């Protein structure tokens, strides 16, 4: 492997030494931002809208006619109700999770041979919010919403039941379902934090 050596001068010239040119160059970023408007938000009075792909509280999409083809293919084997979770208890989310003990999933087989999910609990105290469970779900049931205020006063409050998961996903879909799947909901929201991007030609 060939090593490329750079020629660097190890001393300052007279002007650089007298007028602290290097120091001023380093300070230029601070001086540039000195007069800019601050971007601090006064939480909780003021809140930024997280990106649509934000990894917040989990949710369960429900049976509402927008199911993917993978779910329609096994519809006859499942006992389901409209506006209820489309989980099929395949345990793929639990298998993909680095902390599989956070899931409590139970399903029963009914006398007619169909399967029904009776329990789906998630203990958020163990959750890493990595999104692997969402990626592993073969029927598009699990999602991560933009709900980020998850603090609670007891451990019991940190366990999401199936009803909570359904409610979160329904609310998320109603509020942001029509938005394009992008990092920021719109350019105005992005510019609040990152400023206007000037693309180099």
Coordinates of C-alpha atoms in Angstrom, one line a residue:
X1 CA 0.0 0.0 0.0
X2 CA 1.4 3.4 -1.0
X3 CA 1.4 6.1 1.6
X4 CA 0.6 9.6 0.3
X5 CA 2.4 12.3 2.2
X6 CA 0.9 15.8 2.4
X7 CA 3.1 18.8 2.6
X8 CA 1.9 21.0 5.4
X9 CA 3.6 24.1 6.7
X10 CA 4.3 23.9 10.4
X11 CA 4.5 27.6 11.0
X12 CA 2.4 30.7 10.6
X13 CA 3.4 33.6 8.4
X14 CA 3.7 37.1 10.0
X15 CA 0.1 38.2 9.1
X16 CA -1.4 35.0 10.4
X17 CA 0.6 35.3 13.7
X18 CA -0.3 39.0 14.3
X19 CA -4.0 39.0 13.3
X20 CA -4.9 35.5 14.6
X21 CA -6.2 34.4 11.2
X22 CA -6.5 30.7 12.1
X23 CA -8.5 31.7 15.3
X24 CA -10.9 33.9 13.2
X25 CA -11.4 31.1 10.7
X26 CA -12.4 28.8 13.5
X27 CA -14.6 31.4 15.0
X28 CA -16.3 32.1 11.7
X29 CA -19.0 29.4 12.2
X30 CA -19.9 30.9 15.6
X31 CA -20.0 34.4 14.1
X32 CA -22.1 33.2 11.2
X33 CA -24.7 31.7 13.5
X34 CA -24.6 34.5 16.1
X35 CA -27.4 36.6 14.4
X36 CA -29.5 33.6 13.1
X37 CA -32.9 33.1 14.7
X38 CA -32.7 30.3 17.3
X39 CA -34.5 27.0 16.6
X40 CA -35.3 26.1 20.2
X41 CA -38.8 24.9 20.7
X42 CA -40.6 25.6 24.0
X43 CA -41.7 22.0 24.8
X44 CA -44.4 21.1 25.9
X45 CA -46.2 24.3 24.7
X46 CA -44.6 24.0 21.3
X47 CA -44.0 20.7 19.6
X48 CA -42.3 19.8 16.3
X49 CA -44.1 17.3 14.1
X50 CA -41.9 14.2 13.9
X51 CA -41.2 12.7 10.4
X52 CA -43.7 10.1 9.2
X53 CA -41.0 7.4 9.5
X54 CA -40.3 8.4 13.1
X55 CA -40.0 5.4 15.5
X56 CA -42.4 6.2 18.2
X57 CA -45.1 4.1 19.9
X58 CA -46.1 0.9 18.1
X59 CA -49.5 0.4 16.5
X60 CA -51.6 -2.4 14.9
X61 CA -53.2 -1.7 11.6
X62 CA -56.8 -3.1 11.6
X63 CA -59.0 -4.9 9.1
X64 CA -60.4 -2.0 7.1
X65 CA -60.3 -3.1 3.4
X66 CA -56.7 -1.9 2.8
X67 CA -55.1 -5.2 3.7
X68 CA -52.1 -6.3 1.7
X69 CA -52.4 -9.4 -0.6
X70 CA -50.3 -11.5 1.8
X71 CA -53.1 -11.0 4.4
X72 CA -56.0 -11.6 2.0
X73 CA -54.4 -14.9 1.1
X74 CA -54.9 -16.3 4.7
X75 CA -58.1 -14.5 5.4
X76 CA -60.2 -17.7 5.4
X77 CA -57.9 -19.2 8.1
X78 CA -58.3 -16.3 10.5
X79 CA -61.2 -15.3 12.7
X80 CA -61.3 -11.5 12.5
X81 CA -63.5 -8.5 13.1
X82 CA -63.6 -5.2 11.1
X83 CA -61.7 -2.4 12.9
X84 CA -59.8 -5.0 15.0
X85 CA -56.1 -5.9 14.8
X86 CA -54.9 -7.8 11.7
X87 CA -52.3 -9.7 13.6
X88 CA -52.1 -13.4 12.6
X89 CA -50.0 -14.6 15.5
X90 CA -47.1 -15.7 13.3
X91 CA -44.6 -14.7 16.0
X92 CA -42.2 -13.2 13.3
X93 CA -42.0 -9.9 15.2
X94 CA -41.0 -11.8 18.4
X95 CA -38.4 -13.8 16.4
X96 CA -36.8 -10.7 14.8
X97 CA -36.7 -8.8 18.1
X98 CA -33.4 -8.4 20.0
X99 CA -35.5 -8.5 23.2
X100 CA -38.1 -11.2 22.5
X101 CA -39.4 -11.1 26.1
X102 CA -41.1 -7.8 25.5
X103 CA -43.8 -9.6 23.5
X104 CA -46.7 -11.6 25.0
X105 CA -48.7 -13.1 22.1
X106 CA -51.4 -15.7 22.5
X107 CA -53.8 -17.2 19.9
X108 CA -56.5 -19.9 20.2
X109 CA -57.9 -22.2 17.6
X110 CA -61.7 -22.0 17.4
X111 CA -64.0 -25.1 16.9
X112 CA -64.4 -24.1 13.2
X113 CA -60.6 -24.5 12.8
X114 CA -59.9 -20.8 12.4
X115 CA -57.2 -19.0 14.5
X116 CA -58.0 -16.0 16.7
X117 CA -55.5 -13.7 18.4
X118 CA -56.6 -13.1 22.0
X119 CA -53.5 -11.3 23.4
X120 CA -50.8 -9.1 22.1
X121 CA -48.9 -7.2 24.8
X122 CA -45.7 -5.2 24.3
X123 CA -43.6 -4.1 27.2
X124 CA -42.0 -0.8 26.1
X125 CA -39.5 -0.9 29.0
X126 CA -37.6 -3.6 27.1
X127 CA -38.1 -2.1 23.7
X128 CA -35.1 -0.7 21.7
X129 CA -37.4 1.0 19.1
X130 CA -35.2 -0.5 16.4
X131 CA -38.1 -1.3 14.1
X132 CA -37.1 -4.9 13.3
X133 CA -40.5 -6.2 14.4
X134 CA -42.2 -3.9 11.9
X135 CA -39.9 -5.0 9.1
X136 CA -40.5 -8.7 10.0
X137 CA -44.3 -8.5 10.0
X138 CA -45.4 -10.4 6.9
X139 CA -49.0 -9.0 6.8
X140 CA -48.3 -5.3 7.4
X141 CA -49.9 -5.3 10.8
X142 CA -47.2 -3.7 13.0
X143 CA -46.2 -0.1 12.5
X144 CA -44.4 2.6 14.4
X145 CA -46.3 5.8 14.9
X146 CA -45.2 9.4 15.6
X147 CA -46.3 9.2 19.3
X148 CA -43.3 10.0 21.4
X149 CA -44.7 11.1 24.8
X150 CA -44.5 7.7 26.4
X151 CA -43.5 8.6 30.0
X152 CA -45.5 6.9 32.7
X153 CA -45.6 6.8 36.5
X154 CA -45.7 3.0 36.8
X155 CA -44.4 0.0 35.0
X156 CA -47.9 -1.2 34.3
X157 CA -48.5 1.9 32.1
X158 CA -45.6 0.9 29.9
X159 CA -47.3 -2.2 28.6
X160 CA -49.2 -1.7 25.4
X161 CA -52.3 -3.9 25.1
X162 CA -53.9 -4.9 21.7
X163 CA -56.6 -2.2 22.2
X164 CA -53.9 0.5 22.7
X165 CA -52.0 -0.7 19.6
X166 CA -55.2 -0.6 17.5
X167 CA -56.1 2.9 18.7
X168 CA -52.6 4.3 18.0
X169 CA -52.5 2.9 14.4
X170 CA -56.1 4.1 13.6
X171 CA -55.3 7.6 14.9
X172 CA -51.9 7.6 13.0
X173 CA -53.5 6.5 9.8
X174 CA -56.3 9.1 10.0
X175 CA -53.8 12.0 10.7
X176 CA -51.0 11.1 8.4
X177 CA -52.1 8.3 6.2
X178 CA -52.2 10.5 3.1
X179 CA -48.7 12.0 3.5
X180 CA -46.0 10.7 1.3
X181 CA -43.6 8.3 3.1
X182 CA -40.7 10.7 3.5
X183 CA -38.5 11.7 6.4
X184 CA -40.1 15.1 6.9
X185 CA -43.9 15.8 6.4
X186 CA -43.0 18.9 4.3
X187 CA -40.1 21.2 3.4
X188 CA -41.2 23.9 5.9
X189 CA -40.9 21.4 8.8
X190 CA -37.5 20.3 7.7
X191 CA -36.2 23.9 7.2
X192 CA -37.2 24.7 10.8
X193 CA -34.3 22.5 12.0
X194 CA -31.9 22.3 9.0
X195 CA -32.4 25.5 7.2
X196 CA -32.8 25.8 3.4
X197 CA -30.7 23.4 1.4
X198 CA -28.8 24.8 -1.5
X199 CA -28.0 22.1 -4.0
X200 CA -24.7 22.4 -5.7
X201 CA -25.0 22.3 -9.5

